[in-house]
Amino acid sequence: MNLIIWGTGYLFQKYQEYLLQFHIVKLCDSDTNKQGKYIHGIEIISPGEIEKYEYSYIVIMAYAIPEIYQKLVDMRVPADKILTCSQIYTLQNQPIFVQSEGKKMLFDEWQKKNGKAVLILSHEFSYSGVPAALKNMALIIRTMGYSVLMAAAESGNFIKELELFGLDYLDDINLYYGTACFQKMLSHFEVIIAGTFALYRIVDTWDKVNAPILWWIHESQRTFYDRKTTLPQNKNIKYLAGGSRVKRVFEEYYPDKNIEELQYCIPDIDRKYIKNHNRTITIAAIGAINQRKAQDILLDAIEMLPEDYKRKFRIIIIGRISCPDKNYIDLVEKGMAKISRLEWFEELSQEELDLYYENIDVLVCASRDDPMPVVVTQAMMHRKVCIVSDQTGQAEFIVPKENGLVFKSEDRQGLKEALIWVADHRERIPIIGQNARKIYEREFSEEVMKEKLSAIFQNVLYKGS
């Protein structure tokens, strides 16, 4: 089998080990700076040179699939010789396997054992907010009498969490979501749940899916919506928003679509507040290190504190680097280096993080745009004081100095003043923490989600009866 691969960027690099099993005649890239160079001894050619070579398939390994596909059609490449990155499993006619109880199982076998099932799809299996929210939703749905199969476009370390809770899963479906066998697989589910707007390109292939699709959207950043002027046409899609910020932005872009709010839940791990008798107040910032999470704002606010206040705080930052902008990473690393009482952990499992909350007094979420960060809800559940920017979803539930504190996004001085207030009123920390827990119980508990989710399932499954 002879292949020409169009695209030498991220997707090719991610799946090159799989692709290199086949005979690659040439690589192709429209970037003139790459043309004439070699990867693994394979020459990179321009699109105009494709017609010189014989091939079994041209495989599109780039995100601009519609544009490249149309170029190939215009070049008179037969449609049956064009494969997208989501169809490369067809090169070996591989069946779909499910990871179940630590073993690989053919989907057909899994389906026979799990009659009434729900598919829950994430963009990735990472230790981040959306996969955690979907995992907790899966556990709720399981108590409602359904089997659950988790899936993700890309794999990651979060599969350890799924295995811990006995949740079966598929990963790396980027390789095969465009295949006929995957589309056929979808017909076996009672309900399909897509976990973020970032899954647009996958949901867009579900035009013939008859099962109800719950599209649970968590993004409030407008950049996610700017290039999506229309939504997938499947009439079985029901839109759900992970908070009022998401709902407002979605309705701004798609005023003709109905969307209702559904907050995520987190399991209740009720550890009573342990009074801190030490002079030091421990402040934590938890989340991937990138501009949106705004670790730089916190670091600047700490640096602005008077010296006697700096000595009152211990700073913990937990989060892996997730930012292509090297300048921002350099900025954060320099900011961390200036603070002597600071520790940085790249990643903790959910179990480790739940234990670590016992060492935290205050959680700071300085995000520039964060619809409803899970770590803030976890902190509220653990009775911690939360200081959040006004661009953080939970800000709408906070009454300042009663159940948390809010500062204006980007306002380093405002965050500095909030930190000073906490240091001057440390006797209020357990009281504010107790009040913060009431927000969790009212908005984010498992009982609240189960009640809402049951009503949604009843509506989409039995609306015609």
Short mmCIF file of C-alpha atoms in Angstrom, two decimals, residues 6-465:
data_model
loop_
_atom_site.label_atom_id
_atom_site.label_comp_id
_atom_site.label_asym_id
_atom_site.label_seq_id
_atom_site.Cartn_x
_atom_site.Cartn_y
_atom_site.Cartn_z
CA TRP A 6 -0.58 15.67 3.24
CA GLY A 7 0.51 17.52 6.38
CA THR A 8 3.70 17.29 8.44
CA GLY A 9 2.62 19.25 11.51
CA TYR A 10 1.10 18.24 14.84
CA LEU A 11 -1.22 15.45 13.61
CA PHE A 12 1.47 13.77 11.54
CA GLN A 13 3.98 13.98 14.37
CA LYS A 14 1.46 12.56 16.85
CA TYR A 15 0.52 9.55 14.69
CA GLN A 16 3.70 9.07 12.65
CA GLU A 17 4.57 5.81 14.43
CA TYR A 18 1.32 4.30 13.15
CA LEU A 19 1.70 5.78 9.65
CA LEU A 20 5.31 4.65 9.26
CA GLN A 21 4.08 1.04 9.27
CA PHE A 22 3.05 1.70 5.65
CA HIS A 23 5.05 2.66 2.58
CA ILE A 24 4.97 6.43 2.38
CA VAL A 25 5.87 7.51 -1.14
CA LYS A 26 6.11 11.22 -0.31
CA LEU A 27 5.07 13.72 2.31
CA CYS A 28 3.24 16.81 1.11
CA ASP A 29 2.97 20.28 2.65
CA SER A 30 1.81 23.64 1.30
CA ASP A 31 4.43 25.37 3.46
CA THR A 32 7.19 26.32 1.00
CA ASN A 33 9.74 26.39 3.84
CA LYS A 34 9.23 22.64 4.32
CA GLN A 35 9.21 21.60 0.66
CA GLY A 36 12.38 19.83 -0.46
CA LYS A 37 13.27 18.77 3.07
CA TYR A 38 13.08 15.25 4.50
CA ILE A 39 11.46 13.56 7.52
CA HIS A 40 12.53 9.96 8.25
CA GLY A 41 14.22 10.02 4.84
CA ILE A 42 10.94 10.86 3.07
CA GLU A 43 10.87 13.94 0.85
CA ILE A 44 8.35 16.71 1.40
CA ILE A 45 6.82 17.82 -1.90
CA SER A 46 4.43 20.60 -2.90
CA PRO A 47 0.74 19.82 -3.63
CA GLY A 48 1.34 20.48 -7.32
CA GLU A 49 3.79 17.56 -7.50
CA ILE A 50 1.34 14.91 -6.31
CA GLU A 51 0.27 13.98 -9.85
CA LYS A 52 3.80 12.73 -10.60
CA TYR A 53 3.45 9.78 -8.25
CA GLU A 54 1.38 6.63 -7.93
CA TYR A 55 -0.38 6.02 -4.64
CA SER A 56 -3.09 3.92 -3.03
CA TYR A 57 -4.35 6.76 -0.84
CA ILE A 58 -3.65 10.37 0.00
CA VAL A 59 -4.07 10.77 3.77
CA ILE A 60 -4.93 14.25 5.08
CA MET A 61 -3.06 14.73 8.38
CA ALA A 62 -4.08 18.35 9.01
CA TYR A 63 -7.01 20.14 10.64
CA ALA A 64 -7.98 22.09 7.49
CA ILE A 65 -9.72 18.99 6.10
CA PRO A 66 -12.48 20.65 3.98
CA GLU A 67 -10.03 23.01 2.27
CA ILE A 68 -7.45 20.29 1.51
CA TYR A 69 -10.13 17.82 0.43
CA GLN A 70 -11.51 20.36 -2.05
CA LYS A 71 -8.02 21.05 -3.42
CA LEU A 72 -7.53 17.32 -4.02
CA VAL A 73 -10.91 17.05 -5.76
CA ASP A 74 -9.98 20.04 -7.94
CA MET A 75 -6.76 18.17 -8.78
CA ARG A 76 -8.98 15.27 -9.99
CA VAL A 77 -7.96 12.91 -7.20
CA PRO A 78 -10.73 10.27 -6.90
CA ALA A 79 -12.74 10.60 -3.69
CA ASP A 80 -12.17 6.93 -2.83
CA LYS A 81 -8.43 7.61 -2.76
CA ILE A 82 -8.69 10.38 -0.13
CA LEU A 83 -8.59 9.52 3.57
CA THR A 84 -8.81 11.97 6.46
CA CYS A 85 -6.85 11.62 9.70
CA SER A 86 -10.00 10.19 11.29
CA GLN A 87 -10.10 7.29 8.82
CA ILE A 88 -6.59 5.90 9.01
CA TYR A 89 -7.75 2.80 10.91
CA THR A 90 -9.23 1.67 7.60
CA LEU A 91 -5.70 1.17 6.27
CA GLN A 92 -5.55 -2.04 8.32
CA ASN A 93 -9.29 -2.66 8.68
CA GLN A 94 -8.82 -2.69 12.44
CA PRO A 95 -11.92 -3.39 14.55
CA ILE A 96 -12.79 -1.15 17.48
CA PHE A 97 -11.61 -2.38 20.87
CA VAL A 98 -12.87 -1.27 24.28
CA GLN A 99 -10.67 -1.21 27.38
CA SER A 100 -12.70 -3.08 30.00
CA GLU A 101 -11.47 -4.31 33.39
CA GLY A 102 -7.86 -3.98 32.32
CA LYS A 103 -8.31 -5.96 29.09
CA LYS A 104 -8.99 -5.26 25.43
CA MET A 105 -12.44 -6.33 24.28
CA LEU A 106 -14.07 -6.10 20.86
CA PHE A 107 -16.85 -3.52 20.91
CA ASP A 108 -19.35 -6.11 19.66
CA GLU A 109 -18.59 -8.26 22.70
CA TRP A 110 -18.83 -5.26 25.02
CA GLN A 111 -22.16 -4.29 23.51
CA LYS A 112 -23.62 -7.76 24.12
CA LYS A 113 -22.69 -7.49 27.82
CA ASN A 114 -23.96 -3.91 28.17
CA GLY A 115 -27.40 -3.55 26.66
CA LYS A 116 -28.67 -0.14 27.79
CA ALA A 117 -25.61 2.05 27.32
CA VAL A 118 -24.54 5.69 27.15
CA LEU A 119 -21.46 6.97 25.30
CA ILE A 120 -19.64 9.95 26.87
CA LEU A 121 -17.02 11.67 24.71
CA SER A 122 -14.26 14.05 25.87
CA HIS A 123 -11.70 15.97 23.83
CA GLU A 124 -8.89 14.24 25.76
CA PHE A 125 -8.15 12.07 28.77
CA SER A 126 -6.09 14.54 30.79
CA TYR A 127 -6.20 15.59 34.43
CA SER A 128 -8.23 18.70 33.64
CA GLY A 129 -11.71 20.04 34.28
CA VAL A 130 -13.80 18.58 31.46
CA PRO A 131 -12.59 14.94 31.72
CA ALA A 132 -13.14 15.10 35.49
CA ALA A 133 -16.65 16.53 35.04
CA LEU A 134 -17.51 13.83 32.48
CA LYS A 135 -16.17 11.07 34.73
CA ASN A 136 -18.39 12.28 37.57
CA MET A 137 -21.35 12.48 35.19
CA ALA A 138 -20.63 8.88 34.12
CA LEU A 139 -20.81 7.70 37.72
CA ILE A 140 -24.18 9.43 38.14
CA ILE A 141 -25.53 7.88 34.92
CA ARG A 142 -24.40 4.46 36.13
CA THR A 143 -26.56 4.87 39.24
CA MET A 144 -29.49 5.62 36.87
CA GLY A 145 -29.27 2.04 35.52
CA TYR A 146 -27.19 2.55 32.37
CA SER A 147 -23.89 1.06 31.27
CA VAL A 148 -21.37 3.76 30.39
CA LEU A 149 -18.58 3.85 27.83
CA MET A 150 -16.14 6.76 28.06
CA ALA A 151 -14.25 7.92 24.96
CA ALA A 152 -11.75 10.63 24.05
CA ALA A 153 -10.34 12.12 20.89
CA GLU A 154 -6.87 11.85 22.43
CA SER A 155 -5.54 9.56 25.15
CA GLY A 156 -3.82 10.67 28.37
CA ASN A 157 -3.03 9.85 31.99
CA PHE A 158 -6.66 10.27 33.07
CA ILE A 159 -7.34 6.69 31.99
CA LYS A 160 -5.89 5.72 35.41
CA GLU A 161 -8.81 7.57 36.99
CA LEU A 162 -11.32 5.73 34.79
CA GLU A 163 -9.79 2.36 35.67
CA LEU A 164 -9.89 3.26 39.37
CA PHE A 165 -13.67 3.73 39.12
CA GLY A 166 -14.24 0.74 36.84
CA LEU A 167 -15.26 2.81 33.83
CA ASP A 168 -14.73 1.22 30.40
CA TYR A 169 -13.26 3.44 27.70
CA LEU A 170 -12.07 4.05 24.15
CA ASP A 171 -9.17 6.41 23.52
CA ASP A 172 -7.52 8.07 20.52
CA ILE A 173 -10.75 8.04 18.50
CA ASN A 174 -9.16 10.77 16.33
CA LEU A 175 -7.84 7.77 14.39
CA TYR A 176 -11.22 6.34 13.45
CA TYR A 177 -14.23 8.54 14.24
CA GLY A 178 -14.71 9.06 10.49
CA THR A 179 -14.94 5.34 9.72
CA ALA A 180 -18.11 3.44 8.89
CA CYS A 181 -17.53 1.02 11.78
CA PHE A 182 -17.45 3.89 14.31
CA GLN A 183 -20.63 5.40 12.88
CA LYS A 184 -22.27 1.98 13.13
CA MET A 185 -21.09 1.67 16.73
CA LEU A 186 -22.95 4.86 17.64
CA SER A 187 -26.29 3.21 16.79
CA HIS A 188 -25.96 0.92 19.84
CA PHE A 189 -26.25 3.73 22.40
CA GLU A 190 -29.39 5.05 24.07
CA VAL A 191 -27.84 8.51 24.54
CA ILE A 192 -24.58 10.08 23.31
CA ILE A 193 -22.94 12.89 25.27
CA ALA A 194 -20.28 15.17 23.78
CA GLY A 195 -18.36 17.02 26.47
CA THR A 196 -17.06 20.25 24.91
CA PHE A 197 -17.57 22.59 21.96
CA ALA A 198 -14.02 21.61 20.93
CA LEU A 199 -15.54 18.33 19.67
CA TYR A 200 -17.30 20.21 16.87
CA ARG A 201 -15.55 18.37 14.03
CA ILE A 202 -16.62 15.01 15.50
CA VAL A 203 -20.23 15.99 16.27
CA ASP A 204 -20.44 17.35 12.72
CA THR A 205 -20.04 13.76 11.41
CA TRP A 206 -23.09 12.58 13.39
CA ASP A 207 -25.69 13.86 10.93
CA LYS A 208 -27.26 10.39 10.58
CA VAL A 209 -27.16 9.39 14.25
CA ASN A 210 -30.67 8.67 15.52
CA ALA A 211 -29.91 8.54 19.24
CA PRO A 212 -30.36 11.71 21.33
CA ILE A 213 -27.12 13.73 21.46
CA LEU A 214 -26.48 15.89 24.53
CA TRP A 215 -23.83 18.46 23.63
CA TRP A 216 -22.56 19.71 26.99
CA ILE A 217 -20.65 22.89 26.20
CA HIS A 218 -18.17 24.42 28.64
CA GLU A 219 -16.41 27.11 26.60
CA SER A 220 -17.09 30.81 27.06
CA GLN A 221 -14.09 32.08 25.05
CA ARG A 222 -15.37 33.64 21.84
CA THR A 223 -12.44 32.28 19.83
CA PHE A 224 -14.10 28.85 19.98
CA TYR A 225 -17.20 30.17 18.22
CA ASP A 226 -15.83 32.78 15.82
CA ARG A 227 -15.20 30.38 12.93
CA LYS A 228 -18.31 28.24 13.52
CA THR A 229 -21.09 30.27 11.91
CA THR A 230 -23.40 27.25 11.69
CA LEU A 231 -23.97 24.25 13.94
CA PRO A 232 -24.26 20.55 12.97
CA GLN A 233 -27.61 19.81 11.35
CA ASN A 234 -28.68 16.75 13.39
CA LYS A 235 -32.07 17.61 14.93
CA ASN A 236 -31.50 15.17 17.80
CA ILE A 237 -28.90 17.47 19.41
CA LYS A 238 -29.87 19.03 22.73
CA TYR A 239 -27.55 21.83 23.87
CA LEU A 240 -26.48 22.11 27.50
CA ALA A 241 -24.36 24.90 29.00
CA GLY A 242 -21.93 24.44 31.86
CA GLY A 243 -22.95 27.68 33.55
CA SER A 244 -24.52 31.04 32.79
CA ARG A 245 -21.37 32.50 31.20
CA VAL A 246 -21.37 29.72 28.60
CA LYS A 247 -25.11 30.13 28.03
CA ARG A 248 -24.81 33.87 27.39
CA VAL A 249 -21.99 33.52 24.85
CA PHE A 250 -23.65 30.58 23.06
CA GLU A 251 -26.95 32.48 22.71
CA GLU A 252 -25.07 35.49 21.36
CA TYR A 253 -23.65 33.40 18.51
CA TYR A 254 -26.66 31.11 17.94
CA PRO A 255 -29.81 33.02 18.95
CA ASP A 256 -32.05 30.51 17.15
CA LYS A 257 -30.87 27.56 19.29
CA ASN A 258 -32.24 26.60 22.68
CA ILE A 259 -29.68 25.82 25.38
CA GLU A 260 -30.25 25.11 29.06
CA GLU A 261 -27.85 25.15 31.98
CA LEU A 262 -26.48 21.98 33.52
CA GLN A 263 -23.80 22.36 36.16
CA TYR A 264 -21.36 19.53 36.65
CA CYS A 265 -21.13 17.74 39.97
CA ILE A 266 -18.24 16.50 42.06
CA PRO A 267 -18.39 13.67 44.63
CA ASP A 268 -18.65 14.85 48.21
CA ILE A 269 -15.45 14.23 50.14
CA ASP A 270 -16.41 15.93 53.38
CA ARG A 271 -13.29 16.69 55.36
CA LYS A 272 -13.87 19.15 58.16
CA TYR A 273 -11.72 22.26 58.16
CA ILE A 274 -8.48 21.73 60.05
CA LYS A 275 -7.62 24.91 61.88
CA ASN A 276 -4.25 26.30 60.91
CA HIS A 277 -2.42 27.24 64.10
CA ASN A 278 0.70 28.24 62.22
CA ARG A 279 1.45 31.82 61.23
CA THR A 280 1.61 30.86 57.54
CA ILE A 281 -1.48 30.90 55.31
CA THR A 282 -1.21 28.45 52.38
CA ILE A 283 -2.48 29.77 49.05
CA ALA A 284 -2.88 27.50 46.03
CA ALA A 285 -3.42 28.12 42.33
CA ILE A 286 -4.46 24.94 40.49
CA GLY A 287 -4.75 24.58 36.74
CA ALA A 288 -2.80 24.23 33.52
CA ILE A 289 -0.18 26.94 33.15
CA ASN A 290 -1.36 29.18 30.31
CA GLN A 291 -2.49 32.77 29.68
CA ARG A 292 -6.16 31.97 30.29
CA LYS A 293 -5.47 30.72 33.82
CA ALA A 294 -3.45 33.90 34.50
CA GLN A 295 -0.84 32.61 36.94
CA ASP A 296 1.10 35.79 36.11
CA ILE A 297 -1.59 37.91 37.81
CA LEU A 298 -1.22 35.98 41.07
CA LEU A 299 2.58 36.06 40.96
CA ASP A 300 2.56 39.82 40.35
CA ALA A 301 0.10 40.37 43.22
CA ILE A 302 2.31 38.34 45.58
CA GLU A 303 5.37 40.34 44.49
CA MET A 304 3.48 43.60 45.21
CA LEU A 305 2.75 42.61 48.83
CA PRO A 306 4.64 44.41 51.61
CA GLU A 307 7.49 42.26 52.92
CA ASP A 308 5.79 41.57 56.27
CA TYR A 309 2.73 40.18 54.39
CA LYS A 310 4.84 38.04 52.05
CA ARG A 311 6.10 36.20 55.12
CA LYS A 312 2.51 35.33 56.07
CA PHE A 313 1.90 33.30 52.92
CA ARG A 314 3.10 30.01 51.47
CA ILE A 315 2.33 29.64 47.73
CA ILE A 316 1.60 26.38 45.91
CA ILE A 317 1.11 26.19 42.14
CA ILE A 318 -0.22 22.92 40.70
CA GLY A 319 -0.45 22.55 36.94
CA ARG A 320 1.33 21.26 33.87
CA ILE A 321 2.64 23.66 31.26
CA SER A 322 -0.02 23.92 28.56
CA CYS A 323 0.95 26.94 26.52
CA PRO A 324 2.60 27.35 23.10
CA ASP A 325 3.72 30.89 24.00
CA LYS A 326 7.27 30.56 25.32
CA ASN A 327 7.23 34.21 26.41
CA TYR A 328 4.36 33.50 28.81
CA ILE A 329 6.09 30.43 30.23
CA ASP A 330 9.27 32.45 30.74
CA LEU A 331 7.23 35.16 32.46
CA VAL A 332 5.66 32.65 34.87
CA GLU A 333 8.93 30.88 35.59
CA LYS A 334 10.67 34.17 36.36
CA GLY A 335 7.75 35.17 38.58
CA MET A 336 7.95 31.91 40.50
CA ALA A 337 11.71 32.27 40.93
CA LYS A 338 11.20 35.60 42.72
CA ILE A 339 9.03 34.04 45.46
CA SER A 340 11.02 32.13 48.06
CA ARG A 341 8.04 30.44 49.74
CA LEU A 342 6.69 28.79 46.59
CA GLU A 343 6.31 25.16 45.46
CA TRP A 344 5.29 23.94 41.99
CA PHE A 345 3.80 20.52 41.17
CA GLU A 346 3.26 19.76 37.47
CA GLU A 347 0.39 17.32 37.97
CA LEU A 348 -1.44 15.50 40.76
CA SER A 349 -4.01 12.75 40.42
CA GLN A 350 -7.51 13.54 41.66
CA GLU A 351 -6.93 11.38 44.73
CA GLU A 352 -3.66 13.19 45.50
CA LEU A 353 -5.31 16.55 44.95
CA ASP A 354 -8.21 15.75 47.28
CA LEU A 355 -5.70 14.90 50.00
CA TYR A 356 -3.66 17.98 49.24
CA TYR A 357 -6.63 20.29 49.88
CA GLU A 358 -6.08 19.60 53.59
CA ASN A 359 -2.87 21.65 53.34
CA ILE A 360 -4.57 24.59 51.62
CA ASP A 361 -6.28 27.57 53.27
CA VAL A 362 -7.09 29.71 50.24
CA LEU A 363 -7.57 28.90 46.55
CA VAL A 364 -6.89 31.69 44.06
CA CYS A 365 -8.34 31.51 40.56
CA ALA A 366 -7.14 34.56 38.65
CA SER A 367 -8.42 33.36 35.27
CA ARG A 368 -8.99 35.77 32.42
CA ASP A 369 -11.88 33.60 31.21
CA ASP A 370 -13.02 30.47 33.03
CA PRO A 371 -16.65 29.33 32.69
CA MET A 372 -16.87 27.16 35.85
CA PRO A 373 -13.47 25.78 36.92
CA VAL A 374 -13.70 22.44 38.71
CA VAL A 375 -10.89 23.32 41.11
CA VAL A 376 -12.89 26.22 42.54
CA THR A 377 -15.87 23.94 43.16
CA GLN A 378 -13.58 21.35 44.75
CA ALA A 379 -12.15 24.02 47.02
CA MET A 380 -15.66 25.11 48.03
CA MET A 381 -16.58 21.51 48.75
CA HIS A 382 -13.48 21.25 50.95
CA ARG A 383 -14.50 24.43 52.81
CA LYS A 384 -11.70 26.59 51.46
CA VAL A 385 -11.75 30.34 50.94
CA CYS A 386 -11.87 31.08 47.21
CA ILE A 387 -10.53 34.32 45.73
CA VAL A 388 -11.64 34.45 42.10
CA SER A 389 -11.59 36.93 39.24
CA ASP A 390 -14.91 38.32 38.03
CA GLN A 391 -14.36 36.36 34.79
CA THR A 392 -14.66 33.07 36.70
CA GLY A 393 -18.06 31.35 36.62
CA GLN A 394 -18.39 30.87 40.38
CA ALA A 395 -18.09 34.64 40.92
CA GLU A 396 -21.86 34.88 40.38
CA PHE A 397 -22.45 32.80 43.54
CA ILE A 398 -20.03 34.69 45.79
CA VAL A 399 -21.07 37.35 48.28
CA PRO A 400 -17.77 39.13 49.00
CA LYS A 401 -16.24 38.44 52.42
CA GLU A 402 -19.13 36.13 53.33
CA ASN A 403 -18.50 33.03 51.18
CA GLY A 404 -15.45 34.11 49.16
CA LEU A 405 -13.80 37.11 47.54
CA VAL A 406 -13.95 38.49 43.98
CA PHE A 407 -11.55 40.86 42.23
CA LYS A 408 -11.70 42.42 38.76
CA SER A 409 -9.87 40.36 36.13
CA GLU A 410 -6.34 41.66 35.39
CA ASP A 411 -6.47 43.83 38.53
CA ARG A 412 -3.27 42.89 40.34
CA GLN A 413 -3.85 45.58 42.94
CA GLY A 414 -7.33 44.22 43.64
CA LEU A 415 -5.96 40.70 44.15
CA LYS A 416 -3.21 42.05 46.39
CA GLU A 417 -5.82 43.79 48.55
CA ALA A 418 -7.89 40.59 48.77
CA LEU A 419 -4.82 38.68 50.00
CA ILE A 420 -4.09 41.35 52.59
CA TRP A 421 -7.72 41.22 53.78
CA VAL A 422 -7.47 37.45 54.28
CA ALA A 423 -4.21 37.83 56.21
CA ASP A 424 -5.79 40.53 58.42
CA HIS A 425 -8.95 38.45 59.03
CA ARG A 426 -7.55 34.95 59.30
CA GLU A 427 -10.12 34.15 62.01
CA ARG A 428 -12.74 34.45 59.24
CA ILE A 429 -11.13 31.74 57.09
CA PRO A 430 -13.09 28.78 58.56
CA ILE A 431 -16.37 30.77 58.56
CA ILE A 432 -16.02 31.80 54.91
CA GLY A 433 -15.01 28.22 54.07
CA GLN A 434 -18.17 26.85 55.70
CA ASN A 435 -20.29 29.30 53.71
CA ALA A 436 -18.46 28.39 50.50
CA ARG A 437 -19.44 24.75 51.04
CA LYS A 438 -23.10 25.80 50.93
CA ILE A 439 -22.54 26.96 47.33
CA TYR A 440 -21.24 23.47 46.50
CA GLU A 441 -24.21 21.77 48.15
CA ARG A 442 -26.74 24.00 46.38
CA GLU A 443 -25.21 24.04 42.88
CA PHE A 444 -22.73 21.19 42.37
CA SER A 445 -23.69 18.18 44.48
CA GLU A 446 -24.32 14.73 43.03
CA GLU A 447 -27.93 14.82 44.20
CA VAL A 448 -28.63 18.03 42.28
CA MET A 449 -27.06 16.71 39.07
CA LYS A 450 -28.85 13.36 39.24
CA GLU A 451 -32.21 15.11 39.57
CA LYS A 452 -31.51 17.39 36.58
CA LEU A 453 -29.95 14.66 34.45
CA SER A 454 -32.86 12.28 35.08
CA ALA A 455 -35.27 14.95 33.86
CA ILE A 456 -33.17 15.56 30.73
CA PHE A 457 -32.99 11.84 29.91
CA GLN A 458 -36.74 11.53 30.44
CA ASN A 459 -37.28 14.42 28.06
CA VAL A 460 -35.01 13.27 25.21
CA LEU A 461 -35.83 9.56 25.40
CA TYR A 462 -39.57 9.75 25.87
CA LYS A 463 -40.59 13.12 24.42
CA GLY A 464 -42.74 11.45 21.80
CA SER A 465 -44.58 9.12 24.19
#
